Short mmCIF file of C-alpha atoms in Angstrom, two decimals:
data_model
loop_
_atom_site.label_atom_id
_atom_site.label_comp_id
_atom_site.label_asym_id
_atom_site.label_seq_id
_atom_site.Cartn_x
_atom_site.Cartn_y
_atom_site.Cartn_z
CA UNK A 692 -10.66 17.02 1.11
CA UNK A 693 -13.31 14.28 -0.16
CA UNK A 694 -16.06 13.78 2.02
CA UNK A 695 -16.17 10.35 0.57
CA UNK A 696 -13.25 9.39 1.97
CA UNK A 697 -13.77 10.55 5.46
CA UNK A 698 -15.98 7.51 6.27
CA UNK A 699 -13.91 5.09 3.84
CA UNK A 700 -11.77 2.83 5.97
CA UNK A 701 -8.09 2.34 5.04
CA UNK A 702 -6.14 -0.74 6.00
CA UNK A 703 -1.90 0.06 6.24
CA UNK A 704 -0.31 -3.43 5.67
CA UNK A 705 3.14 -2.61 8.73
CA UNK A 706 3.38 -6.14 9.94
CA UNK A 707 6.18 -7.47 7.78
CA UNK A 708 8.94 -8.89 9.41
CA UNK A 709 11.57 -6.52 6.67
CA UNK A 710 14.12 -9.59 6.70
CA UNK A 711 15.94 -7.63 3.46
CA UNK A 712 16.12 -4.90 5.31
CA UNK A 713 17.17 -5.53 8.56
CA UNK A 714 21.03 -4.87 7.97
CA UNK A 715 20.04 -1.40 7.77
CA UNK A 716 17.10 -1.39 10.04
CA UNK A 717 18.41 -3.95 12.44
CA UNK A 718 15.59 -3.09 15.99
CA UNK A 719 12.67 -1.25 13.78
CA UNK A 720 10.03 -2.22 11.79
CA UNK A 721 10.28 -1.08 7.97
CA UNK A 722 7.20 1.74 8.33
CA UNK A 723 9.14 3.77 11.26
CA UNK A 724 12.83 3.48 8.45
CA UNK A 725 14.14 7.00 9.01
CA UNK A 726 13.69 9.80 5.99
CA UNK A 727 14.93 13.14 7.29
CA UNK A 728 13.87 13.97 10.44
CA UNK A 729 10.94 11.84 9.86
CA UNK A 730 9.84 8.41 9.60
CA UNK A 731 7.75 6.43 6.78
CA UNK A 732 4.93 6.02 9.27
CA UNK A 733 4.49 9.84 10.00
CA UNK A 734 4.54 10.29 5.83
CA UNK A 735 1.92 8.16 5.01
CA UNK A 736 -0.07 9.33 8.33
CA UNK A 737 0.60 12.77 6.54
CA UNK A 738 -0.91 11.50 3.46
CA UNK A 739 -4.00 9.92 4.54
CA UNK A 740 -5.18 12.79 6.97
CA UNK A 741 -4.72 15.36 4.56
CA UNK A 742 -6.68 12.87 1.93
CA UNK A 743 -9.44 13.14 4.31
CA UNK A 744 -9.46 9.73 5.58
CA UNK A 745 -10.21 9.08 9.30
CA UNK A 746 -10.30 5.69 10.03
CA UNK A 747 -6.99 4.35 9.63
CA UNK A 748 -5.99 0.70 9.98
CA UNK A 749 -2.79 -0.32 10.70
CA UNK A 750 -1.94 -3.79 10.30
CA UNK A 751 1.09 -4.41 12.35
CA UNK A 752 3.03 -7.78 13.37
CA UNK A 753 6.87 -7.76 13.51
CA UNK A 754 8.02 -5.11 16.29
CA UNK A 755 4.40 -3.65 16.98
CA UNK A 756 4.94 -2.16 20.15
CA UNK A 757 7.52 0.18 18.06
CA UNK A 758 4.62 1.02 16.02
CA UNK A 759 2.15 1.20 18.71
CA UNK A 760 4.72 3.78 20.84
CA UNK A 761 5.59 5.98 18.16
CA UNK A 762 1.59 6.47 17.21
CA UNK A 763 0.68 7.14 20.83
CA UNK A 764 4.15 9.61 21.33
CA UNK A 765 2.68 11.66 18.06
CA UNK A 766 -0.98 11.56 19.03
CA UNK A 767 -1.82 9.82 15.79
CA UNK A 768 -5.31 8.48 15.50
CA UNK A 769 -5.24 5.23 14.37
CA UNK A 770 -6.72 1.27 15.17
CA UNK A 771 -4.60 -1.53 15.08
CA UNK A 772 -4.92 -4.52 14.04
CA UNK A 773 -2.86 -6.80 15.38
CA UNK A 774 -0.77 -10.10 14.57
CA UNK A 775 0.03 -12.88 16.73
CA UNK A 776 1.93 -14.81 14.16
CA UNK A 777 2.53 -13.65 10.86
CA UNK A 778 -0.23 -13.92 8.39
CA UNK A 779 0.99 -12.45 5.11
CA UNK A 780 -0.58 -9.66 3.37
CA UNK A 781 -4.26 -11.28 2.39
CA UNK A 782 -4.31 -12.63 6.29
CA UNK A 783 -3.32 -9.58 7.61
CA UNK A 784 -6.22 -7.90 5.58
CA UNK A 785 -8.47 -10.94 6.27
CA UNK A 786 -8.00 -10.38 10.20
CA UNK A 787 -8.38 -6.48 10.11
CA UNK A 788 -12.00 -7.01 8.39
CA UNK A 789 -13.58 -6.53 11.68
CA UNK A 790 -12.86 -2.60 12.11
CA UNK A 791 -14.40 -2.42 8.51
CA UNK A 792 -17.33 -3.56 8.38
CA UNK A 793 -19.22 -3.60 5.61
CA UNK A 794 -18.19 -0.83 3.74
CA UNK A 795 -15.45 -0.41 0.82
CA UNK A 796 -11.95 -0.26 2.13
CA UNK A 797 -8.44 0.90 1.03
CA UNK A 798 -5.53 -1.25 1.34
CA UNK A 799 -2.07 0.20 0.75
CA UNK A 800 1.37 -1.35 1.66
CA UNK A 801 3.65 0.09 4.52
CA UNK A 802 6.69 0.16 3.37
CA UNK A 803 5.98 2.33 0.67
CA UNK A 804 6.23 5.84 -0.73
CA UNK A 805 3.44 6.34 -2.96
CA UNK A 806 0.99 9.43 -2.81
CA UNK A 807 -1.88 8.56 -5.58
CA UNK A 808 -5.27 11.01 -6.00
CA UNK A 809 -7.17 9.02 -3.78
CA UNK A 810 -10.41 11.26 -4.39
CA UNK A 811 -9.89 9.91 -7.99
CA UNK A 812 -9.37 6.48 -7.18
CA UNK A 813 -12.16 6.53 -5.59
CA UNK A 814 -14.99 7.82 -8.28
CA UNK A 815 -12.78 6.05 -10.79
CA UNK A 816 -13.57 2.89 -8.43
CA UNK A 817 -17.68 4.06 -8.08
CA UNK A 818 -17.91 4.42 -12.07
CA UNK A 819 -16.29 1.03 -12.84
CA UNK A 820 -18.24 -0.96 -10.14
CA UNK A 821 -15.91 -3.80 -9.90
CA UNK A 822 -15.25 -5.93 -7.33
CA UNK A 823 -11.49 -3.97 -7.25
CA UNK A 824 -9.59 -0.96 -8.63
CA UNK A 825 -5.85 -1.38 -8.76
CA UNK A 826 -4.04 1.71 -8.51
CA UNK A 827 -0.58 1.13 -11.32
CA UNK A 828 2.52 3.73 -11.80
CA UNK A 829 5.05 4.08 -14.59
CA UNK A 830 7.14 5.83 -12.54
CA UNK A 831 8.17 2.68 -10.34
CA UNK A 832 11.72 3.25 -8.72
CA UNK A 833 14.26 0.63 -8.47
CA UNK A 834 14.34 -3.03 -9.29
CA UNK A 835 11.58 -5.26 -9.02
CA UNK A 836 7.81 -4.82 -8.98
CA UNK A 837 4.42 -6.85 -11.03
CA UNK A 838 4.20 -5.58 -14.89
CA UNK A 839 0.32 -5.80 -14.85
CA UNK A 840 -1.32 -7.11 -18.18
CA UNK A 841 -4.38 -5.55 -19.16
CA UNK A 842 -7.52 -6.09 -21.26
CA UNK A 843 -9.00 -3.54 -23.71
CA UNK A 844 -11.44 -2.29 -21.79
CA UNK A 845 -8.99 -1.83 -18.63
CA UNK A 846 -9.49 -4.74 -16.63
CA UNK A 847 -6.36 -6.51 -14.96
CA UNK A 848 -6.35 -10.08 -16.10
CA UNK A 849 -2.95 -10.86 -14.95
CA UNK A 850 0.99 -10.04 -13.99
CA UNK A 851 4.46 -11.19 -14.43
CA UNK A 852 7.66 -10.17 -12.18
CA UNK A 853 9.39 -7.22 -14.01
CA UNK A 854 13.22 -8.43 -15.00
CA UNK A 855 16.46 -6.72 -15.67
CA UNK A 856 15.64 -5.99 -19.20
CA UNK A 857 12.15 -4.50 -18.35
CA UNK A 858 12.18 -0.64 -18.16
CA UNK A 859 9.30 0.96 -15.70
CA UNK A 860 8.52 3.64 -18.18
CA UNK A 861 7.30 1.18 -20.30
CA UNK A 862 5.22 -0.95 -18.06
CA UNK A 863 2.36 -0.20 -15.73
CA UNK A 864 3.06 -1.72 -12.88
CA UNK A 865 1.27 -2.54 -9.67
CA UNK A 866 1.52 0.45 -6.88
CA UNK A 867 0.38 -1.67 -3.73
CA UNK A 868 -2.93 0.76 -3.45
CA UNK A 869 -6.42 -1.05 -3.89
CA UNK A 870 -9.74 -0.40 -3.27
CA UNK A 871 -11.91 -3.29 -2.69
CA UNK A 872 -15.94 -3.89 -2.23
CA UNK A 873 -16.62 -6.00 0.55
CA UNK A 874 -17.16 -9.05 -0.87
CA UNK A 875 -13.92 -9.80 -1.94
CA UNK A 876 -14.21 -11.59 1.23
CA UNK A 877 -16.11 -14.50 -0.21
CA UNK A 878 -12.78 -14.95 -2.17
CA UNK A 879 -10.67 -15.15 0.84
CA UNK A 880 -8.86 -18.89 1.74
CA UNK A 881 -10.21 -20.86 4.76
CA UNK A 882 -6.61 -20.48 5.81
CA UNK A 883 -5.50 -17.82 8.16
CA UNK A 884 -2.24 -17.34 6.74
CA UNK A 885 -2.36 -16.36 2.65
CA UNK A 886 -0.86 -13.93 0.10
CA UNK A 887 -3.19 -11.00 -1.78
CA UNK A 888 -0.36 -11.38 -4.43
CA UNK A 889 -0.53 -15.22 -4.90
CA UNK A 890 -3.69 -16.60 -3.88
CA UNK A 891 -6.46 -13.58 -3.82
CA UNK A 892 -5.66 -11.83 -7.15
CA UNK A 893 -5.49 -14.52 -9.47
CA UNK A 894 -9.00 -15.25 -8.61
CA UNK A 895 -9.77 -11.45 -8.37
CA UNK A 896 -8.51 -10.85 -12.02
CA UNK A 897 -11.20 -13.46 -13.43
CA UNK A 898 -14.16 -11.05 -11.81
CA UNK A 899 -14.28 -7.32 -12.74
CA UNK A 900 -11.05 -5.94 -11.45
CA UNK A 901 -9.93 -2.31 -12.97
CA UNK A 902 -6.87 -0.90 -13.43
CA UNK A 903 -6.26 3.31 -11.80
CA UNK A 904 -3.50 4.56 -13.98
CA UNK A 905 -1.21 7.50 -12.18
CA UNK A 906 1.94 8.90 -13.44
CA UNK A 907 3.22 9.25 -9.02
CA UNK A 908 6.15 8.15 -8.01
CA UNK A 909 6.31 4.66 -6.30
CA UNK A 910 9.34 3.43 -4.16
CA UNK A 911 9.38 -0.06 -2.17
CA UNK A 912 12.02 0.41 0.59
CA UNK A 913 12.11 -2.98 1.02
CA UNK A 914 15.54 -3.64 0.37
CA UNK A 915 18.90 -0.95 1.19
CA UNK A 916 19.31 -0.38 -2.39
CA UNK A 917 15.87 1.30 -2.39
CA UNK A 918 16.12 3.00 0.53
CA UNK A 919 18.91 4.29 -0.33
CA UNK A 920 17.72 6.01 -3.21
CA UNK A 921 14.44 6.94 -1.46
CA UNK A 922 16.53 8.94 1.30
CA UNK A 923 18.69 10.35 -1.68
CA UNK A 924 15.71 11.65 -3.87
CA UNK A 925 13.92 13.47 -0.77
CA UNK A 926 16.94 14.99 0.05
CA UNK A 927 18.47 16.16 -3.29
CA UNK A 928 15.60 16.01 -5.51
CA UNK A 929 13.69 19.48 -6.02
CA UNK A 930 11.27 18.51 -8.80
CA UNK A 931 10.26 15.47 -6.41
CA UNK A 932 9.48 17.20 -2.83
CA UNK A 933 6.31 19.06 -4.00
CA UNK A 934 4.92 15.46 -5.16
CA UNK A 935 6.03 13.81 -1.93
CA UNK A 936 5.79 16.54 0.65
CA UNK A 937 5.87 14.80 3.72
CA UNK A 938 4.76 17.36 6.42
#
């Protein structure tokens, strides 16, 4: 366990409203989608108490009180911040600023699996000193995803939307994990409602914004068709479970 970590905040982006997926998930929010016996949200809680983090954000929006049950029913010890309205990812972050203060912070999506070194991440972050450290996989399951484009010396200057003919082994490609310095905040819109993807990075990339290479698997279970395979890997795949052991 890294000691650094223990006072590093960690915001948990749960307040989409999982519109692809709600065929399968029709009356839950995407971060309690079933996986064994288990839920998402008790794998990543898994995750970031055994990193070492303890304060733990959760941004939540669509179907809260779900959320806001299941954490009280397993004790988990977490804050929320919470959504009216949606804001999108940068307002969700934006509004959960308050229970950071003015330290670094973490962001990592919800409806994820994705287990990177953050003890790594973090030096990697301290030795770079940039303004943000993106962590990027090879290993990204499924369709779709951000092929990041980087400079020499390892900064991100830009992505594109990874097509059909695009293969993730040969691609970094973005994992959803950052950490950020504080004043990424003088970035932010004066809108309440924006997009990290589409209107904080592209300014982000022009400052000194590094790119954490892992070799971890990365699923979005945004859609069935990655769920599906998500539910199929932890159940059949042996090589996979020590990586992703979720309890």
């Amino acid at each position: 366990m890294y000691s650094k970590l223990k006072d590093t905040p960690i915001i948990v982006l749960c307040g989409g409203l999982g519109t692809r997926l709600r065929s399968t998930l029709p009356d839950k929010p995407k971060v309690l989608a079933p996986i064994g016996e288990k839920t998402l949200f008790d794998f990543i809680i898994a995750m970031l108490t055994k990193a070492g983090f303890e304060k733990i954000i959760l941004s939540v929006g669509y179907l809260k009180e779900h959320i806001k049950e299941h954490a009280l029913k397993n004790q988990y010890l977490v804050i929320f911040s919470e959504e009216e309205e949606p804001l999108g990812t940068g307002g969700a972050v934006k509004a959960a600023l308050p229970f950071v203060g003015t330290k670094q912070f973490f962001v990592m999506n919800g409806d994820t699996v994705f287990n990177p070194n953050f003890e790594k991440l973090y030096v990697f972050h301290e030795e770079k000193d940039g303004i943000m450290s993106m962590a990027l996989t090879t290993r990204y399951v499924g369709s779709g995803g951000n092929i990041v484009s980087l400079a020499e010396d390892g900064r991100v200057i830009g992505w594109r939307e990874k097509t059909a003919e695009d293969t993730s082994e040969q691609f970094d490609l973005n994992a959803g994990t950052y950490l950020m310095e504080p004043s990424v905040a003088d970035y932010f819109p004066q809108k309440k409602k924006f997009s990290l993807e589409n209107d904080l990075f592209p300014i982000l990339f022009e400052q000194e914004c590094y790119a954490f290479p892992t070799q971890e698997i990365f699923i979005d279970i945004g859609v069935p068709e990655r769920y599906e395979i998500a539910l199929k890997m932890f159940k059949n795949d042996a090589s996979l479970s020590p990586k992703l052991k979720m309890w």
